[in-house]
Short mmCIF file of C-alpha atoms (C1' of nucleotides) in Angstrom, two decimals:
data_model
loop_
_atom_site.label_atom_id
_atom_site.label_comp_id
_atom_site.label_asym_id
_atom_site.label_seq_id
_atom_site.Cartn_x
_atom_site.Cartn_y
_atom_site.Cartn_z
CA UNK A 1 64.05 46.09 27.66
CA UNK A 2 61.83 43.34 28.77
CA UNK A 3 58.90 44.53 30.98
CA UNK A 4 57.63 40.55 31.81
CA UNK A 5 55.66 39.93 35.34
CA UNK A 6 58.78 38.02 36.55
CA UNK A 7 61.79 39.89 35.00
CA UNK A 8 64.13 42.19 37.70
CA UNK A 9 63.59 44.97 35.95
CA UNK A 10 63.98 47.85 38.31
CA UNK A 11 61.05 50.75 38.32
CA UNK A 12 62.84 53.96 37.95
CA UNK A 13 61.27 56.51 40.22
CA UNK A 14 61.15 60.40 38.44
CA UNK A 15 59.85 63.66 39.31
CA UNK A 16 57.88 65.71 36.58
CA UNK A 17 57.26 69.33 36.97
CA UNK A 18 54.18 71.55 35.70
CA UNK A 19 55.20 74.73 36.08
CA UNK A 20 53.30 78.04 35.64
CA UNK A 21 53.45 81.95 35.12
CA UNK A 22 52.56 84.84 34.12
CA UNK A 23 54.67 86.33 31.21
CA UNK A 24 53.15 89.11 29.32
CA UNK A 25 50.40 89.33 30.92
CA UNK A 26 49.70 86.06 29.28
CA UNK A 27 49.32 82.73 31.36
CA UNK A 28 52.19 80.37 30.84
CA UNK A 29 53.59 77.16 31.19
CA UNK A 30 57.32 76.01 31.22
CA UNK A 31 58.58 73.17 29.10
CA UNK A 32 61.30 71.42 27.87
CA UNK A 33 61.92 69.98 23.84
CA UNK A 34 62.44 66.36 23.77
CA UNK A 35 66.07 66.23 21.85
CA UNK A 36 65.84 62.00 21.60
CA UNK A 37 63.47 59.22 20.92
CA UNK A 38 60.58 58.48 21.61
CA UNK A 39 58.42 61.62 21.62
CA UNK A 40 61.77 63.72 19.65
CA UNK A 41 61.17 67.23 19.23
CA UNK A 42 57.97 67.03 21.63
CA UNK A 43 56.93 69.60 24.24
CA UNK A 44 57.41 67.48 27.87
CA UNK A 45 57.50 68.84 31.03
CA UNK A 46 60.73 68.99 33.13
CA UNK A 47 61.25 66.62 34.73
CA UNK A 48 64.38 63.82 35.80
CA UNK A 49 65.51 60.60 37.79
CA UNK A 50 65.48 60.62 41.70
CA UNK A 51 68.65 60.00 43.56
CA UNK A 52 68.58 58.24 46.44
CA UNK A 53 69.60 59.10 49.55
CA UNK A 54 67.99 62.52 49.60
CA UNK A 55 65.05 63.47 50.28
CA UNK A 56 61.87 64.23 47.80
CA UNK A 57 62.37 67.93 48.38
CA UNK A 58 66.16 67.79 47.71
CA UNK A 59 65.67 65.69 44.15
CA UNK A 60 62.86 68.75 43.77
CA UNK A 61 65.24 71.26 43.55
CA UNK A 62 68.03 69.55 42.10
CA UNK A 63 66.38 68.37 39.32
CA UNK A 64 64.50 72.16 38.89
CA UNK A 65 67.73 73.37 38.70
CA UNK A 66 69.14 71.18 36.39
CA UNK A 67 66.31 70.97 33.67
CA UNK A 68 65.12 75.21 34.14
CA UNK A 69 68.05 76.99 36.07
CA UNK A 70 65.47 77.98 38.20
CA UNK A 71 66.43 77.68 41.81
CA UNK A 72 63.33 77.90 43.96
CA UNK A 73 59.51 77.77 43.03
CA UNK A 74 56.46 77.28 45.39
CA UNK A 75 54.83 73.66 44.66
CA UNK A 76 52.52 71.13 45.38
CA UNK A 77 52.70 67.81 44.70
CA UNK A 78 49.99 66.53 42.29
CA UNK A 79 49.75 63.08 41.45
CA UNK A 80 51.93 59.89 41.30
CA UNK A 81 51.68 57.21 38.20
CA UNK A 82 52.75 53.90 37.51
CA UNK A 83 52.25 52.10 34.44
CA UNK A 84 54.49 49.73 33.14
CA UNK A 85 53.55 50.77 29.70
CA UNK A 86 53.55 54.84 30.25
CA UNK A 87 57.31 55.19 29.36
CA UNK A 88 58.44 53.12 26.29
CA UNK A 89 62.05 53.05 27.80
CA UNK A 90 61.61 51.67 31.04
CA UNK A 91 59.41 51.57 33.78
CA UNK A 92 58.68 54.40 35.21
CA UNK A 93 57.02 55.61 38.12
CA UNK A 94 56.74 59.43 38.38
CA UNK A 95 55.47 61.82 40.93
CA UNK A 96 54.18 65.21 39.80
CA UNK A 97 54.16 68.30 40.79
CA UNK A 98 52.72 71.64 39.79
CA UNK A 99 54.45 74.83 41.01
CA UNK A 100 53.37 78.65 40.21
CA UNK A 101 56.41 81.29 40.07
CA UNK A 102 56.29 84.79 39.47
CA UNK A 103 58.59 85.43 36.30
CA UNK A 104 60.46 88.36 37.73
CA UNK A 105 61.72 85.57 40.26
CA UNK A 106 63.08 83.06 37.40
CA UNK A 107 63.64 85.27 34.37
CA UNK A 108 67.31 86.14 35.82
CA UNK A 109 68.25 82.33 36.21
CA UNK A 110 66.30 80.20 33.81
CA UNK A 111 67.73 78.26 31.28
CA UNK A 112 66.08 79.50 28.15
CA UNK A 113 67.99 77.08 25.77
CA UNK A 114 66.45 74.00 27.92
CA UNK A 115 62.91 75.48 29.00
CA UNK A 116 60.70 77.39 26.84
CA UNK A 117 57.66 79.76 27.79
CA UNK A 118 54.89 79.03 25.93
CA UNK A 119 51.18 80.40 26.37
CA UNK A 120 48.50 78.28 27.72
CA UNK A 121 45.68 79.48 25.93
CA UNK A 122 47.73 78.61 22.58
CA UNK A 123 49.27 75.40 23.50
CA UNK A 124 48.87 73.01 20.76
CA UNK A 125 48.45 69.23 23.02
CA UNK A 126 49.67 67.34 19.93
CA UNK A 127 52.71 68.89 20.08
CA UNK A 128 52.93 67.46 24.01
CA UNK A 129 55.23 64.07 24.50
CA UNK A 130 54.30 61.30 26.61
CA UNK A 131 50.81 61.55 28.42
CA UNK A 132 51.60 64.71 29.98
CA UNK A 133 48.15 66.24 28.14
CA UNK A 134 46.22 64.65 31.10
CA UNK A 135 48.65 65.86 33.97
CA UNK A 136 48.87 69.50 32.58
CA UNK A 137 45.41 69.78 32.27
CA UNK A 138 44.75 68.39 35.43
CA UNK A 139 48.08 70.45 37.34
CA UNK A 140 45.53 73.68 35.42
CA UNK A 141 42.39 72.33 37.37
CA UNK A 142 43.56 72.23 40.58
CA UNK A 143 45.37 75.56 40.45
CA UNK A 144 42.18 76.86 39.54
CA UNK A 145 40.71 75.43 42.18
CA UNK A 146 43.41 76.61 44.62
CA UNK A 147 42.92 79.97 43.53
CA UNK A 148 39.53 80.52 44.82
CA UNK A 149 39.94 78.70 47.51
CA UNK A 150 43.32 79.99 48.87
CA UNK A 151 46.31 82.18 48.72
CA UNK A 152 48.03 80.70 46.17
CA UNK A 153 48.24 83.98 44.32
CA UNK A 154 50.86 84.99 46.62
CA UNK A 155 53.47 83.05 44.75
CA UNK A 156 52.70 85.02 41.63
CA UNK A 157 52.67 88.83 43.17
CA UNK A 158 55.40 90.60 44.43
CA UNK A 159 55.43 91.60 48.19
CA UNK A 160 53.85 94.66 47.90
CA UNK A 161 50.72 94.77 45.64
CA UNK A 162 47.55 96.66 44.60
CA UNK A 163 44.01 94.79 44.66
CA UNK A 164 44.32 95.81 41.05
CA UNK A 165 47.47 93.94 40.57
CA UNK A 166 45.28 91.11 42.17
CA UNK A 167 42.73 90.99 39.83
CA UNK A 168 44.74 90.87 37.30
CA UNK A 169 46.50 87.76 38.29
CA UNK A 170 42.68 86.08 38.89
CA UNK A 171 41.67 87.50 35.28
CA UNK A 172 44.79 85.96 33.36
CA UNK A 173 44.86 82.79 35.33
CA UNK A 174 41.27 81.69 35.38
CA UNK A 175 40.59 83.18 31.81
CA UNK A 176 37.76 85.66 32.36
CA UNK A 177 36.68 89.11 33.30
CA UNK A 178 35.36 89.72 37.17
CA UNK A 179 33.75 92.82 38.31
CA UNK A 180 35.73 94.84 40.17
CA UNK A 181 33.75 95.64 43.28
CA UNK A 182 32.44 92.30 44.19
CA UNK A 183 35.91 91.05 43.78
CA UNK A 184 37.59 93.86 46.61
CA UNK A 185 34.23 92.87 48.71
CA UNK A 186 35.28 89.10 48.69
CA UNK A 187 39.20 89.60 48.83
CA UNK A 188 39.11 91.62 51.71
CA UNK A 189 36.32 89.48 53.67
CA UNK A 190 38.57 86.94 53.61
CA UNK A 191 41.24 88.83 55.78
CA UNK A 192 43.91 87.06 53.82
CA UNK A 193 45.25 90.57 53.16
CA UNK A 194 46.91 93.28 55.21
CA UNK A 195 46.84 97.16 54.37
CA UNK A 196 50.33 98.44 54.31
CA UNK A 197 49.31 102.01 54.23
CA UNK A 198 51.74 102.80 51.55
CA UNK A 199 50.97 103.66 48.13
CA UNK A 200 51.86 102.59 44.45
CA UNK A 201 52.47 105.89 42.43
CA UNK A 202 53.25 104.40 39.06
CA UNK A 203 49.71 104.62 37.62
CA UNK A 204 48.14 107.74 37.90
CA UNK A 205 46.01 107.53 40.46
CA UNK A 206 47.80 106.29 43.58
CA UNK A 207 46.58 102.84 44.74
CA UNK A 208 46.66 101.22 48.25
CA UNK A 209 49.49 98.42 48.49
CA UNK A 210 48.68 95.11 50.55
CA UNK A 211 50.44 92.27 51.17
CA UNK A 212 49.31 88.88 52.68
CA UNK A 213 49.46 88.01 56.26
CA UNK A 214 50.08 84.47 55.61
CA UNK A 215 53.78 83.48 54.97
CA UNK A 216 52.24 80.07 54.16
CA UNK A 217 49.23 78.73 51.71
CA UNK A 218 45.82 79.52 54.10
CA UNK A 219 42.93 78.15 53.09
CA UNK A 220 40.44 80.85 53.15
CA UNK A 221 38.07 81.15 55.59
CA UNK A 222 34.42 80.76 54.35
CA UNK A 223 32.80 83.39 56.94
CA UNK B 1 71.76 49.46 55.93
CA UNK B 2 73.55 52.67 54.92
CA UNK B 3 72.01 55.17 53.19
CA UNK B 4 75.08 57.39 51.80
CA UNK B 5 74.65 60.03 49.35
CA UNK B 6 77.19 58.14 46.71
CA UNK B 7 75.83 54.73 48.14
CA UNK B 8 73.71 52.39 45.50
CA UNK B 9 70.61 51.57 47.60
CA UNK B 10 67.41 51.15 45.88
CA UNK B 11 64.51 52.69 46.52
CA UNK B 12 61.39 50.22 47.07
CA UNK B 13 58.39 51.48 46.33
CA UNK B 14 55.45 50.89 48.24
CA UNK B 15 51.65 51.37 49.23
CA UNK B 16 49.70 51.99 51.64
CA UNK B 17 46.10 52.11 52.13
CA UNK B 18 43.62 53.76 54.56
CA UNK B 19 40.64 51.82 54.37
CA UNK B 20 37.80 53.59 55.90
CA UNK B 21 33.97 51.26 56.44
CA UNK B 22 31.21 51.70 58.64
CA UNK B 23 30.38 49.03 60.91
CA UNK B 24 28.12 48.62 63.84
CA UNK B 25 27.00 52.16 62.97
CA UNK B 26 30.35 53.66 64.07
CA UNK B 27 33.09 54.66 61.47
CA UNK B 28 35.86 52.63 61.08
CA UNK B 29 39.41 52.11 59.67
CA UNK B 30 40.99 48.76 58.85
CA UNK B 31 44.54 48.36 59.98
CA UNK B 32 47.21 45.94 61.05
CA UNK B 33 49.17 44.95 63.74
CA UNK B 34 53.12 44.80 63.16
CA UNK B 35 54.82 41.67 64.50
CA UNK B 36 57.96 43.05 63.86
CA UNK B 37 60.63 45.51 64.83
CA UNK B 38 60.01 48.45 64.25
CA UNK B 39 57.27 49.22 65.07
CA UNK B 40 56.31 45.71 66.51
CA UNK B 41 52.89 45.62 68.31
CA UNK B 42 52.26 49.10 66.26
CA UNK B 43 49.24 49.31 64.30
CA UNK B 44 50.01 50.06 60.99
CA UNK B 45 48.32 50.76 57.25
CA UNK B 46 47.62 47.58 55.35
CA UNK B 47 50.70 47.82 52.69
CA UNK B 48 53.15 46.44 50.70
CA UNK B 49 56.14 46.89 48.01
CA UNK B 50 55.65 47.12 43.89
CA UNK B 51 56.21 44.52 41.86
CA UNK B 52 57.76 45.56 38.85
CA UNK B 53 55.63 44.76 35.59
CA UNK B 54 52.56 45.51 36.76
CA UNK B 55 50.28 48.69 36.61
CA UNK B 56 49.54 50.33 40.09
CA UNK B 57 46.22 49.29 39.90
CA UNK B 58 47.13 45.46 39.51
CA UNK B 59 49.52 46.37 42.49
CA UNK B 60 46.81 47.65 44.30
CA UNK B 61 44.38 45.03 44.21
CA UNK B 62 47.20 42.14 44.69
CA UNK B 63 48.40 43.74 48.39
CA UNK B 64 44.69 44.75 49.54
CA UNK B 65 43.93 40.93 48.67
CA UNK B 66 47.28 39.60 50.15
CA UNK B 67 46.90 41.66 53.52
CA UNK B 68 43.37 41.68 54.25
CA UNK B 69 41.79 39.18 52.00
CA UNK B 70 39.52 41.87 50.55
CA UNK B 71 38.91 41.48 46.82
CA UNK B 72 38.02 44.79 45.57
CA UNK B 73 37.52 48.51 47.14
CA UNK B 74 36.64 51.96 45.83
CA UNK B 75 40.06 53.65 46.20
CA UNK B 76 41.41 57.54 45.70
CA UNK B 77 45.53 58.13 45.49
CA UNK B 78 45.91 60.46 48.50
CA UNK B 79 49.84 61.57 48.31
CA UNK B 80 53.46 59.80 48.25
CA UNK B 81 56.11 59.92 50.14
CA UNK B 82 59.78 59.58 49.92
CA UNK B 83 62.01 60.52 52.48
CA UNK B 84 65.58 58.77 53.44
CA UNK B 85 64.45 58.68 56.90
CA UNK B 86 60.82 57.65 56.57
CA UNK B 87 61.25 53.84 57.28
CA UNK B 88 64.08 52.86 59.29
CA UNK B 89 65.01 49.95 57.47
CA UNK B 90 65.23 50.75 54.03
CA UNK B 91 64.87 54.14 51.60
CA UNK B 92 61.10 54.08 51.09
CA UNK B 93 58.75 55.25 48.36
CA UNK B 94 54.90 54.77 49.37
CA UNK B 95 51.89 56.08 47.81
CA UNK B 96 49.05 55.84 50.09
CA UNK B 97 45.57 55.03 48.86
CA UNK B 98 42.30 55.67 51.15
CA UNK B 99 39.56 53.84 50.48
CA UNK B 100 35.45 53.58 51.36
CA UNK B 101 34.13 50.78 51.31
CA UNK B 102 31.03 49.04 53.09
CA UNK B 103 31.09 46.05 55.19
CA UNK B 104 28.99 43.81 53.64
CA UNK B 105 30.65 43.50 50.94
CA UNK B 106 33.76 42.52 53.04
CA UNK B 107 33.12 40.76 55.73
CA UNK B 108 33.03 37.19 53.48
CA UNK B 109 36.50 38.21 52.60
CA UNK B 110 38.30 39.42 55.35
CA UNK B 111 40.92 37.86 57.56
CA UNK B 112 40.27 39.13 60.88
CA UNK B 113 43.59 37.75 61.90
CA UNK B 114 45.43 40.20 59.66
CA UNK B 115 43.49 42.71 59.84
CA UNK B 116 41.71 44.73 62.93
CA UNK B 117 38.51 46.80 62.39
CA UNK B 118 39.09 49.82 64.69
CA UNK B 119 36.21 52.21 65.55
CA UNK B 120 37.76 55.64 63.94
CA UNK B 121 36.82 57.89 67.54
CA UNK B 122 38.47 55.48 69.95
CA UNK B 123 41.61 55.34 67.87
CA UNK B 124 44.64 55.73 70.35
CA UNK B 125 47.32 57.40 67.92
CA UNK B 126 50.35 56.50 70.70
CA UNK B 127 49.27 53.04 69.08
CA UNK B 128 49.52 53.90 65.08
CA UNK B 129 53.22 53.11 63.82
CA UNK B 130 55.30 55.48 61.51
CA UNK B 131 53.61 58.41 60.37
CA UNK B 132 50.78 56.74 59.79
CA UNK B 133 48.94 58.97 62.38
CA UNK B 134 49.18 62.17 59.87
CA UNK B 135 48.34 59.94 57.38
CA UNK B 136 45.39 58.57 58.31
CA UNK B 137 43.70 62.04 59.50
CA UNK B 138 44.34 63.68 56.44
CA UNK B 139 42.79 60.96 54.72
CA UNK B 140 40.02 61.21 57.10
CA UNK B 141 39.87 65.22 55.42
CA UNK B 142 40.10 64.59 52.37
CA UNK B 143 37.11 62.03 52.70
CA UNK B 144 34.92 64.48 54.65
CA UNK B 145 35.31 67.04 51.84
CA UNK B 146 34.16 64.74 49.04
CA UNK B 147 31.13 63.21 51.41
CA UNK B 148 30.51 67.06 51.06
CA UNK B 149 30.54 67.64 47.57
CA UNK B 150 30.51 64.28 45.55
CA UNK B 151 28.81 61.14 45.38
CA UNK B 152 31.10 59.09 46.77
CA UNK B 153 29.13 57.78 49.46
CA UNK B 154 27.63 55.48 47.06
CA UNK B 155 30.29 52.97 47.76
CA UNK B 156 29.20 52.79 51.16
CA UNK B 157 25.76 52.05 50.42
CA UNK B 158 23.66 49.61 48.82
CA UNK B 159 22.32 49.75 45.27
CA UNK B 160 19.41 50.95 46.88
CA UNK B 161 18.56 52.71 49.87
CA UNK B 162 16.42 55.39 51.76
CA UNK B 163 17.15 58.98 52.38
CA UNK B 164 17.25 58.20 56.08
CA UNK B 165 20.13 55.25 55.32
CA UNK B 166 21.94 58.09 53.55
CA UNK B 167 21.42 60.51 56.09
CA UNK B 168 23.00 58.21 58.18
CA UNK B 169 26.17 57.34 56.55
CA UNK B 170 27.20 61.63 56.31
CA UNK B 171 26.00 61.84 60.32
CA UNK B 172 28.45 59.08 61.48
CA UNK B 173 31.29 59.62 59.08
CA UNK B 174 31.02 63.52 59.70
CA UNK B 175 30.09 62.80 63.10
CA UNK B 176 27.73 65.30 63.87
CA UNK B 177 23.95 65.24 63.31
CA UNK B 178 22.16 66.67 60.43
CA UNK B 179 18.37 68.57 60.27
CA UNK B 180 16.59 65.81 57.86
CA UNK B 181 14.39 67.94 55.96
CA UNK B 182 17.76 70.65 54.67
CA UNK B 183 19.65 67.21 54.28
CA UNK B 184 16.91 65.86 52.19
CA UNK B 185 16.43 69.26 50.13
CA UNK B 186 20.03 69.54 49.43
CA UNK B 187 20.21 66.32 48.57
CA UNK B 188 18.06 66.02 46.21
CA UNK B 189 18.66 69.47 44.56
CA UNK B 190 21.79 68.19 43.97
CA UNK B 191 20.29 65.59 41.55
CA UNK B 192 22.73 62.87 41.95
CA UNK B 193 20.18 60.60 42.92
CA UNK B 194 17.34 59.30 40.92
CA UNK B 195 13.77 57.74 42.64
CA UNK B 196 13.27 53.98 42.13
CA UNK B 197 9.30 54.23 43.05
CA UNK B 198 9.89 51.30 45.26
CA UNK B 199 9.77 51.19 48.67
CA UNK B 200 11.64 49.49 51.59
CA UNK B 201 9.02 47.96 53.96
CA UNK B 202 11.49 46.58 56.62
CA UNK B 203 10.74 49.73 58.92
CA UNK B 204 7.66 50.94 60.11
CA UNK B 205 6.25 52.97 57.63
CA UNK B 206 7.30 52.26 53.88
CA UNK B 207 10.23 54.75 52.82
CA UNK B 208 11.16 55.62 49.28
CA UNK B 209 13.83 53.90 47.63
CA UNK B 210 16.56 56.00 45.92
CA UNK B 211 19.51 54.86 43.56
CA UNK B 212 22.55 57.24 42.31
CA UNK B 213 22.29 58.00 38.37
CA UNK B 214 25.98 58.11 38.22
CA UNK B 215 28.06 54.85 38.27
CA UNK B 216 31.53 56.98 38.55
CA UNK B 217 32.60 59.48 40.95
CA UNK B 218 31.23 63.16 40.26
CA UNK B 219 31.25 66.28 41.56
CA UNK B 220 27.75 67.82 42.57
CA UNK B 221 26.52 70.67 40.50
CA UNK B 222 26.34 73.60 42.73
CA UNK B 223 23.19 75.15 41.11
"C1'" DG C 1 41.19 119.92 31.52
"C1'" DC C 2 41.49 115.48 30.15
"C1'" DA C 3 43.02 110.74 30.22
"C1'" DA C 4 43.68 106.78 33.20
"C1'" DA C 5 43.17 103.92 36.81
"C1'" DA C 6 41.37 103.84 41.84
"C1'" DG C 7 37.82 103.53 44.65
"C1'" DT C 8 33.07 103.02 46.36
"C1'" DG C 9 27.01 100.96 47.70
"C1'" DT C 10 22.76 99.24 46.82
"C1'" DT C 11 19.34 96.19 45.17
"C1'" DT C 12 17.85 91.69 44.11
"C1'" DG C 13 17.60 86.87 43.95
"C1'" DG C 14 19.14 82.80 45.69
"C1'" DT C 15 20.81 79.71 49.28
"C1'" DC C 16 21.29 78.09 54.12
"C1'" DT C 17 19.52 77.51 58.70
"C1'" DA C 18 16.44 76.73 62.25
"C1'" DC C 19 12.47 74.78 63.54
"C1'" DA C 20 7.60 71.11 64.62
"C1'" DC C 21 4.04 68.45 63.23
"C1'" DC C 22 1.33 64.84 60.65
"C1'" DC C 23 1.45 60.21 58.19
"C1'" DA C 24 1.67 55.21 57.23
"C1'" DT C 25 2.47 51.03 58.92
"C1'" DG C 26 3.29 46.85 62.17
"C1'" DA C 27 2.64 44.95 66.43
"C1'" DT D 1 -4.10 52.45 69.77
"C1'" DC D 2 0.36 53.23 70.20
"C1'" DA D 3 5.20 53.13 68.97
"C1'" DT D 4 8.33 53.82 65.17
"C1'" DG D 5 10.50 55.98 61.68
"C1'" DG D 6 8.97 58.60 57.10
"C1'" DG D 7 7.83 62.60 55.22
"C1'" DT D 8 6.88 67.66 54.64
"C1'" DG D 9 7.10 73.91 54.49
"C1'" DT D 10 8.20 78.47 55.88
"C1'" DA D 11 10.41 82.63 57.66
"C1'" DG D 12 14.66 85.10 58.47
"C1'" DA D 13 19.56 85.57 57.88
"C1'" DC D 14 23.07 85.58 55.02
"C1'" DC D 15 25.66 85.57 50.64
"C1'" DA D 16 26.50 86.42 45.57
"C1'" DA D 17 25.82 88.90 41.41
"C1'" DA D 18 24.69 92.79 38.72
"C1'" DC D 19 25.38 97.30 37.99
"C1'" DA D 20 27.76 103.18 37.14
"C1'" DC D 21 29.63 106.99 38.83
"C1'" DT D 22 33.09 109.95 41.47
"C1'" DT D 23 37.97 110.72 42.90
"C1'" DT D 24 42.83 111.47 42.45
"C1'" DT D 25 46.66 112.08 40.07
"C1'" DG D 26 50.11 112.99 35.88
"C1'" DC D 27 50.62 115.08 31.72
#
DNA sequence: GCAAAAGTGTTTGGTCTACACCCATGA
DNA sequence: TCATGGGTGTAGACCAAACACTTTTGC
């Protein structure tokens, strides 16, 4: 296909997905094998064509569907590019999102012959198709980011949770050890969280359960 | 036009730009005044549709020129939109830009018949066209947050300049007045800004000129 | 009673805020 | 000599990080 300044070729408008998890207690990221040329047998992310007529939220979750199985994830949109030479095929211009999922939420409906789970920490990038290096990378900053700055982790917890179960999520995610204490001190300043005043008895010392008052992502209050 | 879900309409992508300045000491956006239905009489974002072929930045520069005659701006992607019912005349994709810029370095350039230069806190939103009202303010956010934590005021300053020019620019764009010796401590702490041991004589007493070290946009070092 | 995870305070250093006066120059 | 904006320091409040032991339960 021709790409010239005054040819009528058509930009295709796509949606691209970063998706992550938890799985294993391992931080994750979802993605699809390229089965054609170019990039063949590449890692990409989801991702698909947008149909018109409906809106971007609609073409979210149909095209989530179709590439994962997975029928609902919390997202944010990321970034949009456009770059005549970014897709060898055609010209494509392609918004992205990043979305973070619990896996207890997905593992009944995914897809696992389309979408595969693969650890961050030992994601090879030159296995990765396309220049989707950059937009994971950056999709991983800004969750980061989000983390400390927000609720986000409430899309990765169940309902009810302990602080522990918290932590944990902040350990795995942003890669590093934090000390217990100062973490409950800053959690609970925040008064993102609500005592339920019921207990988890699976370990063996019972632990409070909380849950977060916000139904929506808060950005934390900096007292 | 219809806009059926089986239907073949085209999406047409688009952008739009929030150009922010600072002029006659007040802070400013650039728009434009529709002359059309809808919308006619509206003030609306300086925009325009894709061509095919060419990168976004080439876009970019080509519709900033065509609809304000200004040649070049520091720009940020903000978000895109897409929504069947967005504009009423056709299915729309727009990515909106914001943009900083000083007026100095525009004022040769721009066509004041195109374009109006609006004083941000007298801005009647009745008068601002689609949803360019939400738009605009969460432009005006994200802008605040980086005047907070990067350097992009540089590209609303000269090459060189005083602490008490700078001080200026975050006191009318935050609109709110700052204590000068924590502004100049922080500041400088921050070490994006490097001492030119020269001065600026055009005020009373001779003040120090300062230059940024970095040419790009960075995020401060919190110490 | 012991293993395992929950829960809890204090000290210290650093950062942020509020606040007022002297200095260098031009007119 | 006076008007104008440039330049400077300190004390108190608040916040962040480091750090170790006791409690409750199941087995």
């Amino acid at each position: 296909m021709t790409k010239g300044i005054f040819n009528l070729s058509i930009p295709v408008p796509a949606i691209d997905i970063v998706i992550f998890t938890i799985y294993k207690d391992k931080f994750c990221i979802l993605l699809t094998k390229k089965s054609d040329d170019p990039f063949k047998w590449k890692f990409v992310l989801p991702g698909g064509i947008l149909m018109s007529g409906y809106s971007l939220e609609e073409n979210f979750d149909r095209i989530l569907l179709e590439k994962t199985g997975i029928k609902w994830v919390y997202k944010e949109q990321l970034y949009t590019f456009w770059d005549p030479d970014r897709d060898t095929r055609w010209h494509a211009i392609s918004i992205i999102y990043y979305a973070l999922v619990r896996n207890e939420s997905f593992l009944q409906d995914i897809d696992l012959t389309k979408v595969h789970i693969i650890e961050y920490d030992s994601l090879n990038f030159k296995d990765v198709g396309f220049d989707h290096e950059k937009i994971i990378k950056y999709a991983k900053q800004r969750l980061d980011w989000k983390l400390e700055y927000t609720n986000i982790s409430k899309n990765i917890l169940p309902d009810y949770f302990t602080l522990s179960n918290l932590q944990k999520v902040y350990e795995i995610i942003l890669g590093k050890t934090i000390d217990k204490r100062n973490f409950r001190k800053k959690i609970l300043s925040t008064k993102i969280l609500k005592d339920t005043w019921t207990q988890d008895k699976s370990s063996n010392r019972p632990a409070r359960l909380y849950e977060f008052i916000d139904k929506d992502l808060k950005i934390m209050d900096i007292l």
